[in-house]
XYZ file of C-alpha atoms in Angstrom:
157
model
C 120.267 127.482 97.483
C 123.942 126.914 98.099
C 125.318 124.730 94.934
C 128.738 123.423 94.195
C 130.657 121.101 92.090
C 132.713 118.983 93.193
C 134.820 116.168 92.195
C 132.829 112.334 92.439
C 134.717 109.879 94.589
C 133.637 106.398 95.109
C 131.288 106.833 97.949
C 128.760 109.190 95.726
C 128.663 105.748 93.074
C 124.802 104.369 94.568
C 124.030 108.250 94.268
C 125.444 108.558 91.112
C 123.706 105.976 90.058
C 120.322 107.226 90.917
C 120.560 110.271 88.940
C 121.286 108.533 86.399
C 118.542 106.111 85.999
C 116.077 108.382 87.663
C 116.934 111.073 84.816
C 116.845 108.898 82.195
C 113.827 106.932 82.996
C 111.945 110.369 83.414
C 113.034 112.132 80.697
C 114.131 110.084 77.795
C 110.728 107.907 77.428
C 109.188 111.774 75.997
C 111.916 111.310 73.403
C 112.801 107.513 72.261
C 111.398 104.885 72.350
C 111.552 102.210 75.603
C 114.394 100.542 73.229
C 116.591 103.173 73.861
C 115.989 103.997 77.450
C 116.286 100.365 78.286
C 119.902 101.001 76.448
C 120.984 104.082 78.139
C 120.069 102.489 81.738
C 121.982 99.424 80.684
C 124.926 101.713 79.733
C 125.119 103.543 82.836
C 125.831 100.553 84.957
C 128.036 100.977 88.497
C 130.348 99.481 86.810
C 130.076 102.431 84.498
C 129.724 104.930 86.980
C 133.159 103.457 88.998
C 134.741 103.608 85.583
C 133.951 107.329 85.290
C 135.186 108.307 88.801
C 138.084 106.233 89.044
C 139.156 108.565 85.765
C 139.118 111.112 88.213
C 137.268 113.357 85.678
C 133.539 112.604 87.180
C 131.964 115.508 88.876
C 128.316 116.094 91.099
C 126.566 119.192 91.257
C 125.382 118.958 95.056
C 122.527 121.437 96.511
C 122.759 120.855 100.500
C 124.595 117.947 100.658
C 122.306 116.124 97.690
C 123.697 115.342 94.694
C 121.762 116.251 92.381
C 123.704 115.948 88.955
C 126.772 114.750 87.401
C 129.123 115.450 84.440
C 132.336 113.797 83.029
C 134.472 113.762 80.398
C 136.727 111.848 78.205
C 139.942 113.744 77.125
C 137.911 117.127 75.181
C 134.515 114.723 75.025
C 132.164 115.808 76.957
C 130.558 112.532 78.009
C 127.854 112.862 79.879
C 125.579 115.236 81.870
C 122.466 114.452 83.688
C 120.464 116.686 86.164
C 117.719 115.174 88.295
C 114.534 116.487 86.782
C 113.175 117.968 89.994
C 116.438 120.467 89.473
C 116.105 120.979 85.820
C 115.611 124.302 84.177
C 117.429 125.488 87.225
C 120.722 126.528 85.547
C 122.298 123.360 86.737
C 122.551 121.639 83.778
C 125.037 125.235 82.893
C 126.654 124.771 86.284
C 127.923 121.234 84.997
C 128.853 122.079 81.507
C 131.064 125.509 82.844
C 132.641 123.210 85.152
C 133.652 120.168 82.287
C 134.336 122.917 79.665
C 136.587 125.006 81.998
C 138.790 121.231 82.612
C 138.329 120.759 79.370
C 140.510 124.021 77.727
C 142.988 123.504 79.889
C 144.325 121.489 77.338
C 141.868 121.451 74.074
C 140.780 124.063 71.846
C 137.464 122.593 71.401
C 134.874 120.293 73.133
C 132.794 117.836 71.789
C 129.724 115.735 72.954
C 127.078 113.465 71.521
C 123.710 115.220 72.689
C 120.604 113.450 73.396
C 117.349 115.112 71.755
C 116.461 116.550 75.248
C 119.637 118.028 75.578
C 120.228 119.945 72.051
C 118.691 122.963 73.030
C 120.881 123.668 75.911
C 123.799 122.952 74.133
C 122.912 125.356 71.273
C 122.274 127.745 73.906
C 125.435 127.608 75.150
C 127.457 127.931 71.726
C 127.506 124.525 70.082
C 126.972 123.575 66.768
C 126.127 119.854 65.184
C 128.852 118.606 63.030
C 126.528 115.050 62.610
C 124.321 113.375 62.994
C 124.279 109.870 64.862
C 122.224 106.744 65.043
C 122.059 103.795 66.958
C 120.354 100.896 65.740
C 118.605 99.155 68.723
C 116.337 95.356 69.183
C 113.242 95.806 67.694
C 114.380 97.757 65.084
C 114.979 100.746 67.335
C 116.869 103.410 66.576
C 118.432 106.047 68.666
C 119.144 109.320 67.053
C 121.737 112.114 68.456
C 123.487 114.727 67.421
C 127.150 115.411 67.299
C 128.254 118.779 68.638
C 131.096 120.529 68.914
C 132.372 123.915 70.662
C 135.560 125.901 70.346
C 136.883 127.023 73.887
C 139.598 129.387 72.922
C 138.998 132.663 74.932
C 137.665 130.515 77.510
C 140.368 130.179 79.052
């Protein structure tokens, strides 16, 4: 199948959107607790998602005209990447994250994220290393636990 990435412009936002709730309410109840999911869908809001394209540093991942996942990034913070679970373990999860890191060393020596626990093992895969440890607390005495991860990019470029 014919993939690309491409940048997000405000048409793709409903689409957007759906990856992003339909990835996270798939894939992050196997990891936190309802707490956190109910946070992560509240954080990626359209509003959100406009935010992230009008930075002009959104991206999709589109397989025949379907989007089906998105990456962006914050300066040399990788922010965000979420693949439709009906396309994970695909290699585009990889095709997002060559895509942001590639932007990324244009100008940075290294790239950071905050990775979800369903995420870390792709990340280590592909070179990073956790520099900390986060936690959110959440109602009901939630908690959301991530790691922080880092990358250095030179000879990327």
């Amino acid at each position: 199948m014919d993939k690309k990435y491409v940048t997000a412009d405000a048409d793709m936002a409903d689409a957007i959107y759906r990856v992003l709730h339909t990835t996270i309410e798939t894939i992050y109840p196997r990891y936190y607790p309802k707490e956190a999911t109910e946070f992560f869908c509240r954080h990626h809001s359209r509003e959100h998602v406009l935010e992230g394209i009008a930075s002009g540093n959104m991206g999709v991942l589109m397989e025949n005209h379907v989007i089906v996942g998105t990456g962006c990034f914050d300066r040399n913070h990788i922010t965000g990447v979420y693949v439709l679970p009906a396309y994970q373990k695909r290699g585009c999860g990889s095709q997002i994250m060559d895509h942001l890191e590639a932007e990324i060393a244009k100008r940075y020596d290294t790239a950071v994220l905050d990775a979800s626990l369903p995420a870390v093992c792709l990340y280590e895969k592909r070179g990073y290393r956790t520099v900390g440890h986060g936690i959110y607390e959440l109602e009901n005495e939630g908690k959301l636990v991530y790691e922080i991860m880092e990358k250095g990019l030179r000879g990327t470029r």
